[in-house]
Amino acid sequence: FEKILGRDIRLADEISKEHEKIAQKKNQVENTTNEIIKLSSYIQYKKKTIEQQAQEKKKINELLEAKRIDYERKVEELERISKEIEKHIQKLAAERAAKGIVIKGGTGKFIWPLQGRITSRYGYRRSPFSARRQFHTGVDIANSYGSPIKAADGGQVIFAGWWGGYGKAVIIDHGKGFSTVYGHMSRIYVQQDEQVSQGQVIGLVGSTGYSTGPHLHFEVRKNGETQDPLKWLM
């Protein structure tokens, strides 16, 4: 009887140990299952995040491409307008010459039309509207919005108004083939055919037309063609 009892006790003990092993295995399986569920959720989250980032990147690329196309258009228009101004000046000069009209000029020397910081010089530069090189036809002088702009020399106003990418602009003929252009103004204080004197306030600094901030775009032209203003300013 004792032998049978001892065998039963050992058997019960072995069964108990097996139950413990099964319970441990069950816990391991449950833990592994939970880890798989968590990992699957994380993978789904990352997948969704990557998809959202891809969509955002696509939108950004589309926006950048649209801006690039728009900027290229603006650069081309500014170049076209510069040629228009050249032809406008030459046309008026030819008409006056045919009629024997002589413009009452100024001193023959140009003063600074605006005190401020030069943000872009005459010549080739990287366009603020695109990545490509662009020939800048004047100098950009930055100053606060509403700062007074003065006539660089005396002469006759041959244009005062809106001119495309130049925004609100003024062109003054100083005689002897010289003229000056003032662009991106916020206010214009002179009218076409008006005679102005050197230093007279002709308008205020603005950011009209194709502009990235308040400044004066200033040009000096000889027979309609652009010159480096810094070579003429006193």
Short mmCIF file of C-alpha atoms in Angstrom, two decimals:
data_model
loop_
_atom_site.label_atom_id
_atom_site.label_comp_id
_atom_site.label_asym_id
_atom_site.label_seq_id
_atom_site.Cartn_x
_atom_site.Cartn_y
_atom_site.Cartn_z
CA PHE A 1 0.00 0.00 0.00
CA GLU A 2 2.82 2.35 0.89
CA LYS A 3 4.48 1.67 -2.48
CA ILE A 4 1.25 2.46 -4.31
CA LEU A 5 0.76 5.61 -2.23
CA GLY A 6 4.31 6.75 -2.93
CA ARG A 7 3.89 6.18 -6.64
CA ASP A 8 0.63 8.17 -6.66
CA ILE A 9 2.29 11.02 -4.82
CA ARG A 10 5.15 11.10 -7.35
CA LEU A 11 2.69 10.96 -10.21
CA ALA A 12 0.65 13.80 -8.73
CA ASP A 13 3.84 15.79 -8.25
CA GLU A 14 4.86 15.22 -11.87
CA ILE A 15 1.38 16.19 -13.07
CA SER A 16 1.58 19.35 -10.96
CA LYS A 17 4.96 20.20 -12.49
CA GLU A 18 3.58 19.60 -15.98
CA HIS A 19 0.67 21.91 -15.19
CA GLU A 20 3.18 24.55 -14.10
CA LYS A 21 5.15 24.08 -17.34
CA ILE A 22 1.93 24.35 -19.36
CA ALA A 23 0.96 27.49 -17.45
CA GLN A 24 4.40 28.98 -18.12
CA LYS A 25 4.17 28.11 -21.81
CA LYS A 26 0.70 29.63 -21.90
CA ASN A 27 2.00 32.83 -20.33
CA GLN A 28 4.88 32.92 -22.81
CA VAL A 29 2.46 32.44 -25.71
CA GLU A 30 0.20 35.18 -24.36
CA ASN A 31 3.15 37.52 -23.88
CA THR A 32 4.42 36.76 -27.39
CA THR A 33 0.92 37.29 -28.79
CA ASN A 34 0.66 40.65 -27.00
CA GLU A 35 4.07 41.67 -28.35
CA ILE A 36 3.00 40.67 -31.87
CA ILE A 37 -0.21 42.70 -31.50
CA LYS A 38 1.77 45.71 -30.24
CA LEU A 39 4.32 45.33 -33.04
CA SER A 40 1.55 45.01 -35.62
CA SER A 41 -0.11 48.17 -34.27
CA TYR A 42 3.22 50.00 -34.36
CA ILE A 43 3.84 48.84 -37.94
CA GLN A 44 0.37 50.06 -38.97
CA TYR A 45 1.03 53.39 -37.22
CA LYS A 46 4.40 53.81 -38.96
CA LYS A 47 2.88 52.80 -42.29
CA LYS A 48 0.14 55.40 -41.88
CA THR A 49 2.69 58.02 -40.81
CA ILE A 50 4.90 57.26 -43.83
CA GLU A 51 1.88 57.47 -46.15
CA GLN A 52 0.90 60.83 -44.62
CA GLN A 53 4.47 62.11 -44.95
CA ALA A 54 4.55 60.94 -48.58
CA GLN A 55 1.30 62.80 -49.28
CA GLU A 56 2.61 65.93 -47.55
CA LYS A 57 5.88 65.70 -49.49
CA LYS A 58 3.92 65.34 -52.72
CA LYS A 59 1.84 68.41 -51.87
CA ILE A 60 4.97 70.40 -50.99
CA ASN A 61 6.66 69.36 -54.26
CA GLU A 62 3.55 70.33 -56.22
CA LEU A 63 3.45 73.69 -54.42
CA LEU A 64 7.15 74.31 -55.06
CA GLU A 65 6.75 73.43 -58.73
CA ALA A 66 3.77 75.79 -59.02
CA LYS A 67 5.79 78.55 -57.35
CA ARG A 68 8.77 77.86 -59.62
CA ILE A 69 6.57 78.17 -62.71
CA ASP A 70 5.01 81.37 -61.34
CA TYR A 71 8.44 82.83 -60.51
CA GLU A 72 9.79 81.96 -63.95
CA ARG A 73 6.80 83.74 -65.46
CA LYS A 74 7.50 86.81 -63.31
CA VAL A 75 11.16 86.88 -64.30
CA GLU A 76 10.25 86.65 -67.98
CA GLU A 77 7.66 89.41 -67.57
CA LEU A 78 10.16 91.71 -65.83
CA GLU A 79 12.59 91.18 -68.71
CA ARG A 80 9.82 91.93 -71.19
CA ILE A 81 8.77 95.07 -69.30
CA SER A 82 12.37 96.29 -69.20
CA LYS A 83 12.44 96.05 -73.01
CA GLU A 84 9.09 97.86 -73.17
CA ILE A 85 10.51 100.73 -71.11
CA GLU A 86 13.53 100.90 -73.40
CA LYS A 87 11.28 101.13 -76.47
CA HIS A 88 8.99 103.66 -74.75
CA ILE A 89 11.91 105.98 -73.97
CA GLN A 90 13.37 105.63 -77.47
CA LYS A 91 9.98 106.23 -79.10
CA LEU A 92 9.35 109.44 -77.14
CA ALA A 93 12.89 110.65 -77.87
CA ALA A 94 12.38 110.05 -81.60
CA GLU A 95 9.04 111.89 -81.56
CA ARG A 96 10.57 114.89 -79.77
CA ALA A 97 13.53 114.94 -82.14
CA ALA A 98 11.17 114.91 -85.13
CA LYS A 99 9.30 117.90 -83.68
CA GLY A 100 12.47 119.71 -82.61
CA ILE A 101 11.49 119.56 -78.94
CA VAL A 102 14.34 119.68 -76.43
CA ILE A 103 13.78 118.42 -72.87
CA LYS A 104 14.72 120.85 -70.14
CA GLY A 105 17.27 118.74 -68.31
CA GLY A 106 18.84 118.99 -64.90
CA THR A 107 22.36 119.29 -63.58
CA GLY A 108 23.72 116.29 -65.45
CA LYS A 109 24.63 114.66 -62.14
CA PHE A 110 22.50 112.15 -60.24
CA ILE A 111 21.96 112.24 -56.49
CA TRP A 112 20.80 109.21 -54.52
CA PRO A 113 17.00 108.98 -54.83
CA LEU A 114 16.77 107.16 -51.50
CA GLN A 115 19.07 106.57 -48.57
CA GLY A 116 19.15 102.94 -47.50
CA ARG A 117 20.81 99.57 -47.87
CA ILE A 118 21.60 98.22 -51.34
CA THR A 119 20.08 94.75 -51.45
CA SER A 120 20.76 93.98 -55.11
CA ARG A 121 23.22 95.52 -57.55
CA TYR A 122 23.22 95.98 -61.31
CA GLY A 123 24.14 92.95 -63.39
CA TYR A 124 23.62 89.21 -63.27
CA ARG A 125 22.26 87.75 -60.06
CA ARG A 126 20.24 84.79 -58.83
CA SER A 127 16.64 85.85 -59.20
CA PRO A 128 14.62 86.23 -55.96
CA PHE A 129 11.74 84.58 -57.84
CA SER A 130 13.56 81.53 -59.22
CA ALA A 131 16.82 79.61 -59.08
CA ARG A 132 18.07 80.79 -62.47
CA ARG A 133 20.39 83.69 -63.23
CA GLN A 134 18.73 86.95 -64.20
CA PHE A 135 20.13 90.26 -65.39
CA HIS A 136 19.15 92.92 -62.86
CA THR A 137 18.63 96.19 -64.71
CA GLY A 138 19.15 98.54 -61.76
CA VAL A 139 19.89 98.69 -58.05
CA ASP A 140 17.49 97.85 -55.24
CA ILE A 141 17.63 100.19 -52.25
CA ALA A 142 15.81 98.96 -49.15
CA ASN A 143 14.15 101.33 -46.70
CA SER A 144 11.01 101.40 -44.58
CA TYR A 145 7.59 101.52 -46.20
CA GLY A 146 6.58 105.11 -46.98
CA SER A 147 10.10 106.59 -47.07
CA PRO A 148 10.33 109.55 -49.50
CA ILE A 149 11.82 108.95 -52.95
CA LYS A 150 13.51 111.90 -54.65
CA ALA A 151 14.19 112.70 -58.29
CA ALA A 152 17.85 111.90 -58.98
CA ASP A 153 18.01 114.97 -61.23
CA GLY A 154 15.75 117.53 -62.82
CA GLY A 155 13.77 116.66 -65.92
CA GLN A 156 10.37 115.83 -67.34
CA VAL A 157 8.17 112.97 -66.15
CA ILE A 158 7.45 110.81 -69.19
CA PHE A 159 5.58 108.10 -67.28
CA ALA A 160 3.80 107.94 -63.92
CA GLY A 161 1.55 105.01 -63.10
CA TRP A 162 1.36 101.24 -62.98
CA TRP A 163 3.75 99.29 -65.19
CA GLY A 164 3.35 95.54 -64.70
CA GLY A 165 5.98 93.89 -62.51
CA TYR A 166 7.52 97.30 -61.74
CA GLY A 167 4.32 98.17 -59.88
CA LYS A 168 3.76 101.88 -59.35
CA ALA A 169 6.57 103.48 -61.34
CA VAL A 170 7.91 106.83 -62.51
CA ILE A 171 10.21 107.54 -65.46
CA ILE A 172 11.99 110.89 -65.73
CA ASP A 173 13.71 112.14 -68.88
CA HIS A 174 16.72 114.29 -67.96
CA GLY A 175 17.69 115.26 -71.50
CA LYS A 176 20.82 114.35 -73.48
CA GLY A 177 19.60 110.75 -73.70
CA PHE A 178 19.52 110.14 -69.95
CA SER A 179 16.48 108.92 -68.02
CA THR A 180 15.84 107.32 -64.63
CA VAL A 181 13.28 104.73 -63.57
CA TYR A 182 11.76 104.35 -60.10
CA GLY A 183 9.81 101.15 -59.35
CA HIS A 184 7.69 99.40 -56.68
CA MET A 185 6.47 102.71 -55.17
CA SER A 186 3.52 102.83 -52.78
CA ARG A 187 2.52 106.40 -53.73
CA ILE A 188 3.25 108.59 -56.75
CA TYR A 189 3.32 112.36 -56.28
CA VAL A 190 3.97 113.46 -59.89
CA GLN A 191 2.13 113.29 -63.19
CA GLN A 192 3.16 112.62 -66.77
CA ASP A 193 4.66 115.67 -68.54
CA GLU A 194 5.33 117.38 -65.19
CA GLN A 195 8.66 119.16 -64.84
CA VAL A 196 10.55 118.11 -61.68
CA SER A 197 13.66 119.41 -60.00
CA GLN A 198 16.56 117.48 -58.52
CA GLY A 199 15.74 116.28 -54.98
CA GLN A 200 11.98 116.77 -55.39
CA VAL A 201 9.94 114.05 -53.67
CA ILE A 202 8.21 112.11 -56.44
CA GLY A 203 6.72 109.28 -54.38
CA LEU A 204 7.08 106.87 -51.47
CA VAL A 205 8.78 103.51 -50.97
CA GLY A 206 6.49 100.52 -51.37
CA SER A 207 6.39 96.92 -52.50
CA THR A 208 4.04 97.03 -55.49
CA GLY A 209 4.44 94.79 -58.52
CA TYR A 210 6.88 91.89 -58.32
CA SER A 211 8.60 92.71 -55.07
CA THR A 212 9.73 90.77 -51.99
CA GLY A 213 9.64 93.71 -49.58
CA PRO A 214 9.65 97.52 -49.33
CA HIS A 215 12.41 98.96 -51.51
CA LEU A 216 13.11 101.18 -54.50
CA HIS A 217 14.17 99.63 -57.79
CA PHE A 218 16.21 102.41 -59.43
CA GLU A 219 17.52 102.45 -62.99
CA VAL A 220 19.68 104.81 -65.01
CA ARG A 221 19.24 104.57 -68.79
CA LYS A 222 21.17 106.08 -71.67
CA ASN A 223 19.15 106.23 -74.90
CA GLY A 224 16.78 103.72 -73.33
CA GLU A 225 19.46 101.16 -72.47
CA THR A 226 20.23 100.35 -68.84
CA GLN A 227 23.46 101.52 -67.19
CA ASP A 228 25.03 100.67 -63.84
CA PRO A 229 23.49 103.34 -61.56
CA LEU A 230 26.42 103.21 -59.14
CA LYS A 231 28.67 104.62 -61.88
CA TRP A 232 26.46 107.71 -62.17
CA LEU A 233 25.27 108.40 -58.62
CA MET A 234 27.16 111.04 -56.64
#
